[in-house]
Amino acid sequence: LPEDILVEGKKKKKQQEEQQKTMGKISKKEKKDVMRKHMTEVLKETLNKYPNTVYLGEDVQHGGYYLVTDGLLSQFPNRIIDVPPDETTLLGISMGFSQLGFCPIVEIPYAKYLDCGVDMFYEIALNHWLTNGQSKTGMVVRLQGFDKGIFGGNFHTHIMLSHVPPGVDLVCFSNGEDYVRGRDSTKAFLVGIFIHTIC
């Protein structure tokens, strides 16, 4: 993150600590929202700002695995799209949307599941890179988990990508406030491929 954002974050944290000391404890109104609520707001803002954005994934019309898309279907009925649980197909459909001028955000519920569609993922990334961005394959791939598999078992939260291929930018957020600050990075999917991962 840029230095000014880091400094601002440290100032805010210090103010919160001092406020806690004077008040004893934080009231329920001041309690921080869980990360998924921040993510839902960022998605809502993105879908409002970019009318050609679509959100694809497994069960995303019902909120997805972590309720990140909860309530979005009623506001964006034709832009929240359920896809069968097949990561290769999901990435292929997203590439098609991108080539038609849409900006797809792809939800893969667990980081490890990207391995199931890794051939398509590399094809999309390298196609973008080899054509110097002339091939319209930009998208955001949103993954959950990026560790040793503490949550969800061995085949869910770790990821086996040995390296990030050319043509892909990797962004990793560990909390909701950082996710909100990083929302502007989603603008880049108009021209490239982003992976948003959540620790």
PDB file of C-alpha atoms in Angstrom:
ATOM      1  CA  LEU A   1       0.000   0.000   0.000  1.00  0.00           C
ATOM      2  CA  PRO A   2       1.158   3.583  -0.588  1.00  0.00           C
ATOM      3  CA  GLU A   3       2.880   5.245   2.378  1.00  0.00           C
ATOM      4  CA  ASP A   4       0.126   7.849   2.897  1.00  0.00           C
ATOM      5  CA  ILE A   5      -2.513   5.115   3.270  1.00  0.00           C
ATOM      6  CA  LEU A   6      -0.331   3.235   5.772  1.00  0.00           C
ATOM      7  CA  VAL A   7       0.275   6.398   7.808  1.00  0.00           C
ATOM      8  CA  GLU A   8      -3.442   7.214   7.746  1.00  0.00           C
ATOM      9  CA  GLY A   9      -4.254   3.681   8.903  1.00  0.00           C
ATOM     10  CA  LYS A  10      -1.783   3.920  11.804  1.00  0.00           C
ATOM     11  CA  LYS A  11      -3.267   7.258  12.881  1.00  0.00           C
ATOM     12  CA  LYS A  12      -6.767   5.822  12.798  1.00  0.00           C
ATOM     13  CA  LYS A  13      -5.686   2.789  14.837  1.00  0.00           C
ATOM     14  CA  LYS A  14      -4.029   5.012  17.451  1.00  0.00           C
ATOM     15  CA  GLN A  15      -7.195   7.144  17.702  1.00  0.00           C
ATOM     16  CA  GLN A  16      -9.288   4.020  18.205  1.00  0.00           C
ATOM     17  CA  GLU A  17      -6.971   2.760  20.956  1.00  0.00           C
ATOM     18  CA  GLU A  18      -7.168   6.091  22.777  1.00  0.00           C
ATOM     19  CA  GLN A  19     -10.951   6.126  22.430  1.00  0.00           C
ATOM     20  CA  GLN A  20     -11.112   2.638  23.945  1.00  0.00           C
ATOM     21  CA  LYS A  21      -9.077   3.781  26.941  1.00  0.00           C
ATOM     22  CA  THR A  22     -11.379   6.702  27.663  1.00  0.00           C
ATOM     23  CA  MET A  23     -14.627   4.833  27.092  1.00  0.00           C
ATOM     24  CA  GLY A  24     -13.581   1.571  28.735  1.00  0.00           C
ATOM     25  CA  LYS A  25     -14.882  -0.604  25.909  1.00  0.00           C
ATOM     26  CA  ILE A  26     -16.377  -0.169  22.464  1.00  0.00           C
ATOM     27  CA  SER A  27     -20.156   0.098  22.280  1.00  0.00           C
ATOM     28  CA  LYS A  28     -22.089  -2.216  19.959  1.00  0.00           C
ATOM     29  CA  LYS A  29     -22.581   0.626  17.458  1.00  0.00           C
ATOM     30  CA  GLU A  30     -18.813   1.077  17.084  1.00  0.00           C
ATOM     31  CA  LYS A  31     -18.094  -2.635  16.663  1.00  0.00           C
ATOM     32  CA  LYS A  32     -16.442  -3.352  13.314  1.00  0.00           C
ATOM     33  CA  ASP A  33     -18.385  -5.163  10.604  1.00  0.00           C
ATOM     34  CA  VAL A  34     -17.197  -8.571   9.550  1.00  0.00           C
ATOM     35  CA  MET A  35     -15.085  -8.671   6.406  1.00  0.00           C
ATOM     36  CA  ARG A  36     -17.809 -10.104   4.161  1.00  0.00           C
ATOM     37  CA  LYS A  37     -20.014  -7.052   4.771  1.00  0.00           C
ATOM     38  CA  HIS A  38     -17.216  -4.766   3.573  1.00  0.00           C
ATOM     39  CA  MET A  39     -16.807  -7.004   0.538  1.00  0.00           C
ATOM     40  CA  THR A  40     -20.542  -6.914  -0.233  1.00  0.00           C
ATOM     41  CA  GLU A  41     -20.507  -3.103  -0.133  1.00  0.00           C
ATOM     42  CA  VAL A  42     -17.480  -2.953  -2.451  1.00  0.00           C
ATOM     43  CA  LEU A  43     -19.187  -5.328  -4.898  1.00  0.00           C
ATOM     44  CA  LYS A  44     -22.388  -3.280  -4.776  1.00  0.00           C
ATOM     45  CA  GLU A  45     -20.398  -0.101  -5.442  1.00  0.00           C
ATOM     46  CA  THR A  46     -18.536  -1.763  -8.328  1.00  0.00           C
ATOM     47  CA  LEU A  47     -21.730  -3.117  -9.911  1.00  0.00           C
ATOM     48  CA  ASN A  48     -23.338   0.327  -9.643  1.00  0.00           C
ATOM     49  CA  LYS A  49     -20.319   2.162 -11.037  1.00  0.00           C
ATOM     50  CA  TYR A  50     -19.598  -0.228 -13.925  1.00  0.00           C
ATOM     51  CA  PRO A  51     -22.858  -1.349 -15.591  1.00  0.00           C
ATOM     52  CA  ASN A  52     -21.013  -3.902 -17.723  1.00  0.00           C
ATOM     53  CA  THR A  53     -19.741  -5.784 -14.651  1.00  0.00           C
ATOM     54  CA  VAL A  54     -21.087  -9.285 -14.002  1.00  0.00           C
ATOM     55  CA  TYR A  55     -20.488 -11.556 -10.994  1.00  0.00           C
ATOM     56  CA  LEU A  56     -20.234 -15.296 -11.644  1.00  0.00           C
ATOM     57  CA  GLY A  57     -19.793 -18.278  -9.364  1.00  0.00           C
ATOM     58  CA  GLU A  58     -21.329 -21.255  -7.626  1.00  0.00           C
ATOM     59  CA  ASP A  59     -24.527 -20.426  -5.692  1.00  0.00           C
ATOM     60  CA  VAL A  60     -23.768 -16.682  -5.864  1.00  0.00           C
ATOM     61  CA  GLN A  61     -27.442 -15.882  -6.476  1.00  0.00           C
ATOM     62  CA  HIS A  62     -28.066 -17.196  -2.956  1.00  0.00           C
ATOM     63  CA  GLY A  63     -25.156 -15.305  -1.386  1.00  0.00           C
ATOM     64  CA  GLY A  64     -22.339 -17.684  -2.311  1.00  0.00           C
ATOM     65  CA  TYR A  65     -20.341 -19.763   0.141  1.00  0.00           C
ATOM     66  CA  TYR A  66     -19.682 -16.860   2.509  1.00  0.00           C
ATOM     67  CA  LEU A  67     -22.748 -14.663   1.867  1.00  0.00           C
ATOM     68  CA  VAL A  68     -20.566 -12.094   0.097  1.00  0.00           C
ATOM     69  CA  THR A  69     -23.216 -11.639  -2.613  1.00  0.00           C
ATOM     70  CA  ASP A  70     -26.112 -11.729  -0.148  1.00  0.00           C
ATOM     71  CA  GLY A  71     -28.910  -9.419  -1.364  1.00  0.00           C
ATOM     72  CA  LEU A  72     -27.183  -8.439  -4.626  1.00  0.00           C
ATOM     73  CA  LEU A  73     -29.420 -10.541  -6.891  1.00  0.00           C
ATOM     74  CA  SER A  74     -32.464  -8.380  -6.130  1.00  0.00           C
ATOM     75  CA  GLN A  75     -30.533  -5.223  -7.040  1.00  0.00           C
ATOM     76  CA  PHE A  76     -28.707  -6.664 -10.077  1.00  0.00           C
ATOM     77  CA  PRO A  77     -30.958  -9.503 -11.307  1.00  0.00           C
ATOM     78  CA  ASN A  78     -29.236 -10.162 -14.640  1.00  0.00           C
ATOM     79  CA  ARG A  79     -25.683  -9.617 -13.442  1.00  0.00           C
ATOM     80  CA  ILE A  80     -25.342 -12.133 -10.586  1.00  0.00           C
ATOM     81  CA  ILE A  81     -24.967 -15.449 -12.395  1.00  0.00           C
ATOM     82  CA  ASP A  82     -24.857 -18.985 -10.998  1.00  0.00           C
ATOM     83  CA  VAL A  83     -22.515 -21.393 -12.756  1.00  0.00           C
ATOM     84  CA  PRO A  84     -22.235 -25.159 -12.091  1.00  0.00           C
ATOM     85  CA  PRO A  85     -19.318 -26.220  -9.847  1.00  0.00           C
ATOM     86  CA  ASP A  86     -16.735 -26.629 -12.612  1.00  0.00           C
ATOM     87  CA  GLU A  87     -13.864 -24.149 -12.426  1.00  0.00           C
ATOM     88  CA  THR A  88     -12.702 -24.714 -16.019  1.00  0.00           C
ATOM     89  CA  THR A  89     -16.197 -23.914 -17.308  1.00  0.00           C
ATOM     90  CA  LEU A  90     -16.520 -20.953 -14.938  1.00  0.00           C
ATOM     91  CA  LEU A  91     -13.260 -19.410 -16.174  1.00  0.00           C
ATOM     92  CA  GLY A  92     -14.156 -20.154 -19.819  1.00  0.00           C
ATOM     93  CA  ILE A  93     -17.572 -18.491 -19.470  1.00  0.00           C
ATOM     94  CA  SER A  94     -15.890 -15.510 -17.802  1.00  0.00           C
ATOM     95  CA  MET A  95     -13.414 -15.213 -20.657  1.00  0.00           C
ATOM     96  CA  GLY A  96     -16.367 -15.183 -23.076  1.00  0.00           C
ATOM     97  CA  PHE A  97     -18.047 -12.396 -21.096  1.00  0.00           C
ATOM     98  CA  SER A  98     -14.789 -10.448 -21.166  1.00  0.00           C
ATOM     99  CA  GLN A  99     -14.411 -10.855 -24.920  1.00  0.00           C
ATOM    100  CA  LEU A 100     -17.946  -9.489 -25.347  1.00  0.00           C
ATOM    101  CA  GLY A 101     -17.018  -6.319 -23.457  1.00  0.00           C
ATOM    102  CA  PHE A 102     -18.196  -7.290 -19.966  1.00  0.00           C
ATOM    103  CA  CYS A 103     -16.049  -7.117 -16.845  1.00  0.00           C
ATOM    104  CA  PRO A 104     -16.478 -10.440 -15.020  1.00  0.00           C
ATOM    105  CA  ILE A 105     -15.780 -10.955 -11.336  1.00  0.00           C
ATOM    106  CA  VAL A 106     -15.344 -14.679 -10.797  1.00  0.00           C
ATOM    107  CA  GLU A 107     -15.896 -16.260  -7.383  1.00  0.00           C
ATOM    108  CA  ILE A 108     -14.116 -19.540  -6.762  1.00  0.00           C
ATOM    109  CA  PRO A 109     -15.161 -20.566  -3.237  1.00  0.00           C
ATOM    110  CA  TYR A 110     -11.831 -22.038  -2.110  1.00  0.00           C
ATOM    111  CA  ALA A 111      -8.319 -21.158  -3.274  1.00  0.00           C
ATOM    112  CA  LYS A 112      -7.473 -24.797  -3.864  1.00  0.00           C
ATOM    113  CA  TYR A 113     -10.297 -25.099  -6.395  1.00  0.00           C
ATOM    114  CA  LEU A 114      -8.386 -22.850  -8.780  1.00  0.00           C
ATOM    115  CA  ASP A 115      -6.173 -25.890  -9.382  1.00  0.00           C
ATOM    116  CA  CYS A 116      -9.175 -27.613 -10.999  1.00  0.00           C
ATOM    117  CA  GLY A 117      -9.303 -24.891 -13.665  1.00  0.00           C
ATOM    118  CA  VAL A 118      -5.600 -24.089 -13.797  1.00  0.00           C
ATOM    119  CA  ASP A 119      -5.163 -24.965 -17.509  1.00  0.00           C
ATOM    120  CA  MET A 120      -7.892 -22.502 -18.496  1.00  0.00           C
ATOM    121  CA  PHE A 121      -6.541 -19.959 -16.009  1.00  0.00           C
ATOM    122  CA  TYR A 122      -3.034 -20.099 -17.515  1.00  0.00           C
ATOM    123  CA  GLU A 123      -4.452 -19.985 -21.046  1.00  0.00           C
ATOM    124  CA  ILE A 124      -6.407 -16.813 -20.229  1.00  0.00           C
ATOM    125  CA  ALA A 125      -3.458 -15.149 -18.483  1.00  0.00           C
ATOM    126  CA  LEU A 126      -0.884 -16.002 -21.133  1.00  0.00           C
ATOM    127  CA  ASN A 127      -3.246 -15.030 -23.958  1.00  0.00           C
ATOM    128  CA  HIS A 128      -3.580 -11.604 -22.360  1.00  0.00           C
ATOM    129  CA  TRP A 129       0.175 -11.278 -21.856  1.00  0.00           C
ATOM    130  CA  LEU A 130       1.252 -12.568 -25.290  1.00  0.00           C
ATOM    131  CA  THR A 131      -1.074 -10.158 -27.091  1.00  0.00           C
ATOM    132  CA  ASN A 132       0.118  -7.230 -24.967  1.00  0.00           C
ATOM    133  CA  GLY A 133      -3.413  -6.741 -23.650  1.00  0.00           C
ATOM    134  CA  GLN A 134      -5.040  -6.689 -27.093  1.00  0.00           C
ATOM    135  CA  SER A 135      -6.862  -9.932 -26.319  1.00  0.00           C
ATOM    136  CA  LYS A 136      -9.777  -8.934 -24.113  1.00  0.00           C
ATOM    137  CA  THR A 137      -9.595 -11.452 -21.274  1.00  0.00           C
ATOM    138  CA  GLY A 138      -9.615  -9.174 -18.225  1.00  0.00           C
ATOM    139  CA  MET A 139     -11.373 -10.388 -15.084  1.00  0.00           C
ATOM    140  CA  VAL A 140     -11.162 -10.510 -11.314  1.00  0.00           C
ATOM    141  CA  VAL A 141     -10.825 -13.989  -9.835  1.00  0.00           C
ATOM    142  CA  ARG A 142     -11.890 -13.896  -6.178  1.00  0.00           C
ATOM    143  CA  LEU A 143     -10.595 -16.719  -3.987  1.00  0.00           C
ATOM    144  CA  GLN A 144     -11.145 -17.556  -0.319  1.00  0.00           C
ATOM    145  CA  GLY A 145      -8.214 -18.743   1.758  1.00  0.00           C
ATOM    146  CA  PHE A 146      -4.516 -18.651   1.129  1.00  0.00           C
ATOM    147  CA  ASP A 147      -2.854 -20.630   3.881  1.00  0.00           C
ATOM    148  CA  LYS A 148      -2.087 -24.149   5.064  1.00  0.00           C
ATOM    149  CA  GLY A 149      -5.656 -25.420   5.194  1.00  0.00           C
ATOM    150  CA  ILE A 150      -6.742 -24.561   8.738  1.00  0.00           C
ATOM    151  CA  PHE A 151     -10.285 -23.800   7.597  1.00  0.00           C
ATOM    152  CA  GLY A 152     -12.148 -26.180   5.310  1.00  0.00           C
ATOM    153  CA  GLY A 153      -9.684 -29.052   5.332  1.00  0.00           C
ATOM    154  CA  ASN A 154      -6.714 -30.048   3.258  1.00  0.00           C
ATOM    155  CA  PHE A 155      -8.227 -29.501  -0.173  1.00  0.00           C
ATOM    156  CA  HIS A 156      -9.839 -26.126   0.380  1.00  0.00           C
ATOM    157  CA  THR A 157      -7.760 -23.176   1.562  1.00  0.00           C
ATOM    158  CA  HIS A 158      -4.206 -23.673   0.354  1.00  0.00           C
ATOM    159  CA  ILE A 159      -3.246 -23.011  -3.231  1.00  0.00           C
ATOM    160  CA  MET A 160      -0.861 -24.894  -5.475  1.00  0.00           C
ATOM    161  CA  LEU A 161       0.024 -22.178  -7.986  1.00  0.00           C
ATOM    162  CA  SER A 162       3.798 -22.482  -8.122  1.00  0.00           C
ATOM    163  CA  HIS A 163       4.034 -18.984  -9.533  1.00  0.00           C
ATOM    164  CA  VAL A 164       1.778 -16.244 -10.767  1.00  0.00           C
ATOM    165  CA  PRO A 165       1.898 -16.293 -14.571  1.00  0.00           C
ATOM    166  CA  PRO A 166       2.646 -13.209 -16.658  1.00  0.00           C
ATOM    167  CA  GLY A 167      -0.468 -11.126 -17.262  1.00  0.00           C
ATOM    168  CA  VAL A 168      -1.826 -11.611 -13.717  1.00  0.00           C
ATOM    169  CA  ASP A 169      -1.701  -9.295 -10.716  1.00  0.00           C
ATOM    170  CA  LEU A 170      -2.185 -10.842  -7.281  1.00  0.00           C
ATOM    171  CA  VAL A 171      -3.817  -8.841  -4.490  1.00  0.00           C
ATOM    172  CA  CYS A 172      -4.316 -10.277  -1.016  1.00  0.00           C
ATOM    173  CA  PHE A 173      -6.429  -8.677   1.718  1.00  0.00           C
ATOM    174  CA  SER A 174      -6.551  -9.858   5.317  1.00  0.00           C
ATOM    175  CA  ASN A 175      -9.337  -7.603   6.629  1.00  0.00           C
ATOM    176  CA  GLY A 176     -12.381  -5.657   5.480  1.00  0.00           C
ATOM    177  CA  GLU A 177     -10.856  -2.202   5.792  1.00  0.00           C
ATOM    178  CA  ASP A 178      -7.976  -3.180   3.498  1.00  0.00           C
ATOM    179  CA  TYR A 179     -10.464  -4.691   1.057  1.00  0.00           C
ATOM    180  CA  VAL A 180     -12.335  -1.390   0.915  1.00  0.00           C
ATOM    181  CA  ARG A 181      -9.088   0.569   0.435  1.00  0.00           C
ATOM    182  CA  GLY A 182      -8.081  -1.795  -2.361  1.00  0.00           C
ATOM    183  CA  ARG A 183     -11.367  -1.531  -4.247  1.00  0.00           C
ATOM    184  CA  ASP A 184      -9.796   0.790  -6.793  1.00  0.00           C
ATOM    185  CA  SER A 185      -7.568  -2.083  -7.886  1.00  0.00           C
ATOM    186  CA  THR A 186     -10.667  -3.628  -9.459  1.00  0.00           C
ATOM    187  CA  LYS A 187     -10.478  -0.923 -12.126  1.00  0.00           C
ATOM    188  CA  ALA A 188      -7.506  -2.800 -13.521  1.00  0.00           C
ATOM    189  CA  PHE A 189      -9.640  -5.736 -14.607  1.00  0.00           C
ATOM    190  CA  LEU A 190     -10.789  -3.578 -17.477  1.00  0.00           C
ATOM    191  CA  VAL A 191      -7.377  -4.218 -18.995  1.00  0.00           C
ATOM    192  CA  GLY A 192      -5.852  -7.150 -17.093  1.00  0.00           C
ATOM    193  CA  ILE A 193      -6.406 -10.131 -14.847  1.00  0.00           C
ATOM    194  CA  PHE A 194      -6.514  -9.797 -11.092  1.00  0.00           C
ATOM    195  CA  ILE A 195      -6.658 -12.427  -8.391  1.00  0.00           C
ATOM    196  CA  HIS A 196      -8.245 -11.163  -5.176  1.00  0.00           C
ATOM    197  CA  THR A 197      -7.485 -13.543  -2.347  1.00  0.00           C
ATOM    198  CA  ILE A 198      -8.793 -13.438   1.173  1.00  0.00           C
ATOM    199  CA  CYS A 199      -6.683 -14.769   4.023  1.00  0.00           C
TER     200      CYS A 199
END
